[in-house]
PDB file of C-alpha atoms in Angstrom:
ATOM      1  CA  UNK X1235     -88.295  60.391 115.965  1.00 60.00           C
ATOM      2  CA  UNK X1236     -88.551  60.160 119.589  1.00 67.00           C
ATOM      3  CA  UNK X1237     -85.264  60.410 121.457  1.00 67.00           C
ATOM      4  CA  UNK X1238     -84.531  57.480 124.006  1.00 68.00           C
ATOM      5  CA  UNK X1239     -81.640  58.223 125.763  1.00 63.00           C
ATOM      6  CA  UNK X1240     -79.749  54.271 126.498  1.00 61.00           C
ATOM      7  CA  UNK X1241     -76.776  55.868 127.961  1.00 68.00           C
ATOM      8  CA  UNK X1242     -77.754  55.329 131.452  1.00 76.00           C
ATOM      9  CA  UNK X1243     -78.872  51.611 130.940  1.00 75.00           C
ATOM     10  CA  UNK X1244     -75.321  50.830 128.917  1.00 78.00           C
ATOM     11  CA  UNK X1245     -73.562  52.641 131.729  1.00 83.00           C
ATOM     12  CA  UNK X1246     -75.048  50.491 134.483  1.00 84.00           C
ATOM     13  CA  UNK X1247     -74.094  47.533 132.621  1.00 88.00           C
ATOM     14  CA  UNK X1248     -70.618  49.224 132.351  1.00 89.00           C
ATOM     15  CA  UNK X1249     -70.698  49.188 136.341  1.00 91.00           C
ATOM     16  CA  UNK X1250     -72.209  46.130 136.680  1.00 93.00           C
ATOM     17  CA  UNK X1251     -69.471  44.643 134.840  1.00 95.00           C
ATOM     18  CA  UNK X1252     -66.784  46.308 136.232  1.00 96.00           C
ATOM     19  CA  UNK X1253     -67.865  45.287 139.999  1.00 96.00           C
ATOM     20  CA  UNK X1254     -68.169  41.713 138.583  1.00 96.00           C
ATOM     21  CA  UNK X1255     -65.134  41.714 137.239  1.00 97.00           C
ATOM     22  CA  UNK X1256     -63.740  43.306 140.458  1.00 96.00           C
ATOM     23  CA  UNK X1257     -65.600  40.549 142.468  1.00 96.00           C
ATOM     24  CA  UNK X1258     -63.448  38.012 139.738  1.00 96.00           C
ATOM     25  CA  UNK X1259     -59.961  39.883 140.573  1.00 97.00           C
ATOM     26  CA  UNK X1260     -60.515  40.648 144.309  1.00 97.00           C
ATOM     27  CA  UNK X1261     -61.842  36.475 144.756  1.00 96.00           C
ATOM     28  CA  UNK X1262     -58.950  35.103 142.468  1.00 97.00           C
ATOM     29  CA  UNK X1263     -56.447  36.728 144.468  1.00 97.00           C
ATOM     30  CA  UNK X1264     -58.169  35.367 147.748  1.00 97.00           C
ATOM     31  CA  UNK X1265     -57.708  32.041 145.856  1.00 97.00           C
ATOM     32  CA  UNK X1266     -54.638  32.536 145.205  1.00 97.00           C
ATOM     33  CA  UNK X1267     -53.777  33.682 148.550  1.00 97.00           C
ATOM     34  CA  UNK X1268     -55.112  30.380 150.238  1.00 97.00           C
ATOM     35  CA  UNK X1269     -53.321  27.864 147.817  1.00 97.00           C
ATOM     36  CA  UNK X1270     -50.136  29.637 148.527  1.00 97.00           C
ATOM     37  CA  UNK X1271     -50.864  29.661 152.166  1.00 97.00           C
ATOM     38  CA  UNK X1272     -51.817  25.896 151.517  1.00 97.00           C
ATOM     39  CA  UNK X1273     -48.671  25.378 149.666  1.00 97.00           C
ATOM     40  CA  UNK X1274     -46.437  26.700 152.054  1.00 97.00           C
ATOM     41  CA  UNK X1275     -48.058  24.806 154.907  1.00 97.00           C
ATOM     42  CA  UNK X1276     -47.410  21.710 152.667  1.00 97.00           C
ATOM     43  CA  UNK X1277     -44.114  22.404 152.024  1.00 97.00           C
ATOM     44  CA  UNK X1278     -43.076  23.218 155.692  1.00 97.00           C
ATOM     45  CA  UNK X1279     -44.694  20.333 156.479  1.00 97.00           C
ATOM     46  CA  UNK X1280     -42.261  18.561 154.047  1.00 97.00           C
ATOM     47  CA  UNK X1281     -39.363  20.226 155.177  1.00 97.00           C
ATOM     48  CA  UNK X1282     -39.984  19.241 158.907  1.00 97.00           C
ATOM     49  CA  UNK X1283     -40.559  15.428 157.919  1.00 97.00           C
ATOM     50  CA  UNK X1284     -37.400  15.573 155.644  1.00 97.00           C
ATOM     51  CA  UNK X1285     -35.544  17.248 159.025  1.00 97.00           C
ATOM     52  CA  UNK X1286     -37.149  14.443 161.170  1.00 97.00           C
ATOM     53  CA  UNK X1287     -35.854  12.078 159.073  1.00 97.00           C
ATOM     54  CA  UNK X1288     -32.444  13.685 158.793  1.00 97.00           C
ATOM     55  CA  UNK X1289     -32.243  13.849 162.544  1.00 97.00           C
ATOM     56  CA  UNK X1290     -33.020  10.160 162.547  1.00 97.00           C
ATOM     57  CA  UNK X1291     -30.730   9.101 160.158  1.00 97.00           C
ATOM     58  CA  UNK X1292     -27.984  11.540 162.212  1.00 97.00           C
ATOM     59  CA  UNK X1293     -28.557   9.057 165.285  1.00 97.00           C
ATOM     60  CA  UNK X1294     -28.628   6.070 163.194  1.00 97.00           C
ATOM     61  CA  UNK X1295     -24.779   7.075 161.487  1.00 97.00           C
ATOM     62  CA  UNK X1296     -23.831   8.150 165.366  1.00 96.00           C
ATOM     63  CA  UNK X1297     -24.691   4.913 166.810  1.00 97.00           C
ATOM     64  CA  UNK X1298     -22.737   2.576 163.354  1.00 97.00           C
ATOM     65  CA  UNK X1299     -19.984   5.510 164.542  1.00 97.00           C
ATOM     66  CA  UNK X1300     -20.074   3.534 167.965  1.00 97.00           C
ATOM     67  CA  UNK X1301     -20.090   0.573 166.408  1.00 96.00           C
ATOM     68  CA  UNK X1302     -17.130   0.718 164.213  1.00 97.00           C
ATOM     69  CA  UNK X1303     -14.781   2.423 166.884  1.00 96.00           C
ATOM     70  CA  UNK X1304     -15.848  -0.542 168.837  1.00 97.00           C
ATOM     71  CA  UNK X1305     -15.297  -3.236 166.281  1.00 97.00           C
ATOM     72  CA  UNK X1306     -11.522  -1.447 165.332  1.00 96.00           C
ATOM     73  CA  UNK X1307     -10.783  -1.867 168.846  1.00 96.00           C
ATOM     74  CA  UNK X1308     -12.076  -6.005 169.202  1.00 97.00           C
ATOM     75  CA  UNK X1309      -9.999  -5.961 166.069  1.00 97.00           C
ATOM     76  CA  UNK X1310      -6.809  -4.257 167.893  1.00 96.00           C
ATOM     77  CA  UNK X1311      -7.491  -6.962 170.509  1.00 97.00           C
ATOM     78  CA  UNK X1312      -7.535  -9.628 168.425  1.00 97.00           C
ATOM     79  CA  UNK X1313      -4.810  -8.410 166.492  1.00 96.00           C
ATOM     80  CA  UNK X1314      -2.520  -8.196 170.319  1.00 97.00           C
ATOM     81  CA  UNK X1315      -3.886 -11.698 171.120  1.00 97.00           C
ATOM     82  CA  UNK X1316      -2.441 -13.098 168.175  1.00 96.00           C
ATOM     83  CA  UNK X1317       0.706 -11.828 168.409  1.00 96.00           C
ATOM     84  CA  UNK X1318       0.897 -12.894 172.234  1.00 96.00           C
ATOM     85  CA  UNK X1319      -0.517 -16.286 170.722  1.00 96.00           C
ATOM     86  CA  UNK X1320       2.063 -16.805 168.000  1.00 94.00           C
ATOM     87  CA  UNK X1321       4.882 -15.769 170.920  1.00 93.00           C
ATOM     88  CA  UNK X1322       3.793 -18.340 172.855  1.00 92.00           C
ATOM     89  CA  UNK X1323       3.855 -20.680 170.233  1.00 90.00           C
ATOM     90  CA  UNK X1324       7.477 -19.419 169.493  1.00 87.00           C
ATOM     91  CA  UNK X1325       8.280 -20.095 172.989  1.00 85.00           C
ATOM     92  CA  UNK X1326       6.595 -23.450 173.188  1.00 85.00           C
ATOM     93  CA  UNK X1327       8.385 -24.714 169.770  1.00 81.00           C
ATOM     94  CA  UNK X1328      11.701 -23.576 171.480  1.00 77.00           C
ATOM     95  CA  UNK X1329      11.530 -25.226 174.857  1.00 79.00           C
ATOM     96  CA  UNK X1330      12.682 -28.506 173.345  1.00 79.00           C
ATOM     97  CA  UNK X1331      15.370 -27.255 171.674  1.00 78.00           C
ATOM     98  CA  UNK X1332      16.940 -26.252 174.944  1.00 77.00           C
ATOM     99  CA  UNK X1333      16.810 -29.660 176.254  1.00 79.00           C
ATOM    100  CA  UNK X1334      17.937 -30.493 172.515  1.00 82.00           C
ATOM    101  CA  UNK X1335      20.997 -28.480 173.063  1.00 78.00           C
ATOM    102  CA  UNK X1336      21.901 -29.729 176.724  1.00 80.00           C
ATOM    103  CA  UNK X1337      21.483 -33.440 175.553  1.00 81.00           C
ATOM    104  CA  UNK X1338      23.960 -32.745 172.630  1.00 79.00           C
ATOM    105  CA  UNK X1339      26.522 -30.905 174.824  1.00 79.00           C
ATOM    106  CA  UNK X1340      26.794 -33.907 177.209  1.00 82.00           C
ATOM    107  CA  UNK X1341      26.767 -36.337 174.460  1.00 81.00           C
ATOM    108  CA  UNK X1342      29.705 -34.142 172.835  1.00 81.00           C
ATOM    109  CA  UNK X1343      31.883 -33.248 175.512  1.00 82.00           C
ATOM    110  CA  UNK X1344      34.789 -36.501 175.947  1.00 83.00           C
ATOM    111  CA  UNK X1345      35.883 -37.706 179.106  1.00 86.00           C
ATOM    112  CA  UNK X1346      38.459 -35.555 181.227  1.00 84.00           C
ATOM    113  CA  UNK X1347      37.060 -32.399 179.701  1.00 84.00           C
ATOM    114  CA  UNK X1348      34.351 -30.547 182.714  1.00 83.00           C
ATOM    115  CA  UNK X1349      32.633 -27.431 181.747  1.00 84.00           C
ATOM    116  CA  UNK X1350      32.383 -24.521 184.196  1.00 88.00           C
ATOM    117  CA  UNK X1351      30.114 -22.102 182.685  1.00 86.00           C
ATOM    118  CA  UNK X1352      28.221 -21.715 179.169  1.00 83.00           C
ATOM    119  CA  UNK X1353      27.143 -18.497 178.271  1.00 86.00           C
ATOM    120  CA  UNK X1354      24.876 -17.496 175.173  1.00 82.00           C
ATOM    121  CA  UNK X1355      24.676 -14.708 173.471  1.00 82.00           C
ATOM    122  CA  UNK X1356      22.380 -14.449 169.951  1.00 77.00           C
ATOM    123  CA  UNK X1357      22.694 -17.869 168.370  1.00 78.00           C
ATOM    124  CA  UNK X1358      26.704 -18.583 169.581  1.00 83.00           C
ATOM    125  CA  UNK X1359      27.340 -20.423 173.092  1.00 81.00           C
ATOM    126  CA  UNK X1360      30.728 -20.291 174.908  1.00 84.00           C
ATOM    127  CA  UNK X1361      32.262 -22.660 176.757  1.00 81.00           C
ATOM    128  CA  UNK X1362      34.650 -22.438 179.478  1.00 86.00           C
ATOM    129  CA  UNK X1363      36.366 -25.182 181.496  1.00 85.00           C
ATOM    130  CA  UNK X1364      38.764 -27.000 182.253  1.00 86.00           C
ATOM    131  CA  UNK X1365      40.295 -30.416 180.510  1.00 84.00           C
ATOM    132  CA  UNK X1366      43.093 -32.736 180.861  1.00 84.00           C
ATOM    133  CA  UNK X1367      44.771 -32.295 178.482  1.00 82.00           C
ATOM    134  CA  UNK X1368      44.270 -30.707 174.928  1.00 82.00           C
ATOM    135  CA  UNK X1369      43.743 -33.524 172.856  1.00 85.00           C
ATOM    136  CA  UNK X1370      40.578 -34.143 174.813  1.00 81.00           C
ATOM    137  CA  UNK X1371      39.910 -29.976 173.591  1.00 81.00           C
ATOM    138  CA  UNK X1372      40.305 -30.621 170.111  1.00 83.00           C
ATOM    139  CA  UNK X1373      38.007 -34.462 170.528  1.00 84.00           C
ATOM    140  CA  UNK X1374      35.274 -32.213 172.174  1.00 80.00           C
ATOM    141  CA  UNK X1375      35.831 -29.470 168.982  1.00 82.00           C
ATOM    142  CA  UNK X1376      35.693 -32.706 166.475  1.00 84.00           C
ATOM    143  CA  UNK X1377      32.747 -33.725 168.149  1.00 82.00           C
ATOM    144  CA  UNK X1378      30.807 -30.219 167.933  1.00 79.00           C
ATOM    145  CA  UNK X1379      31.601 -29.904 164.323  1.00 79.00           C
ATOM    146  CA  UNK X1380      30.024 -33.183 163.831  1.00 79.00           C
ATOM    147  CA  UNK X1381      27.006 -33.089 166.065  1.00 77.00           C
ATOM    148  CA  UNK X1382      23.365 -31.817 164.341  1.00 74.00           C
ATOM    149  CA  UNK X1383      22.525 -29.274 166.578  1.00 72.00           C
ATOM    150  CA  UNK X1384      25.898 -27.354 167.628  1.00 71.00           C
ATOM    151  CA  UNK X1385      28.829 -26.013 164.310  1.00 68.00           C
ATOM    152  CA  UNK X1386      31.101 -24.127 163.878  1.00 67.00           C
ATOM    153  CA  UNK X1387      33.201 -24.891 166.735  1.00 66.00           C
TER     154      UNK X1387
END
């Protein structure tokens, strides 16, 4: 039998497929090198728009900041403005009971008795003056004790 030496076609074939499948390795890592290149790019492009939109939203919570700070103080405001309100009203539901008062002191005090001063201090008035006599004292006493506005003589 003749002798037909195949060694140097199956080593070609050998080489052939090892530079193929070098071609395979060296071209999927290439891939694989662009997608991750592509990825990243992606995700920094993510990140930034998810900064941008932080940033925005950083304004957005800055300027309601603004906004509440300014509302607490139209709310101080207010808050003074009723209180000066409600002591005005306090004032205003007062100022007749002065002339109240001064009505049902004359209407009180008897003939023969004249007042000097009257001085208040809290809710209790004193009364100094000068009367005729002291029965006209104690009728200007019986009078206070039975008068609505003034007790407790």
């Amino acid at each position: 039998m003749p002798s037909i030496n195949l060694l140097p076609w199956r080593q070609a074939l050998r080489q052939r497929r090892r530079k193929e499948f070098l071609y395979g390795i060296v071209g999927a890592v290439v891939l694989a090198g662009i997608v991750t290149l592509i990825a990243s790019f992606w995700v920094s492009s993510m990140i930034d728009a998810q900064n941008r939109s932080n940033d925005l939203l950083k304004a957005e919570i800055a300027e309601l900041d603004k906004a509440i700070e300014q509302i607490l103080a139209l709310e101080n405001q207010k808050a003074r403005m009723i209180a000066r309100m409600e002591v005005i009203d306090t004032l205003q539901a007062s100022r007749p009971e002065v002339v109240k008062l001064f009505d049902q002191i004359v209407s009180t005090l008897p003939e023969g008795v004249y007042l000097t001063s009257v001085k208040q201090s809290g809710k209790k008035l004193e009364f100094n003056g000068v009367a005729q006599s002291s029965t006209r004292v104690s009728a200007f006493m019986r009078n206070i004790d039975a008068s609505e506005t003034l007790s407790s003589p």
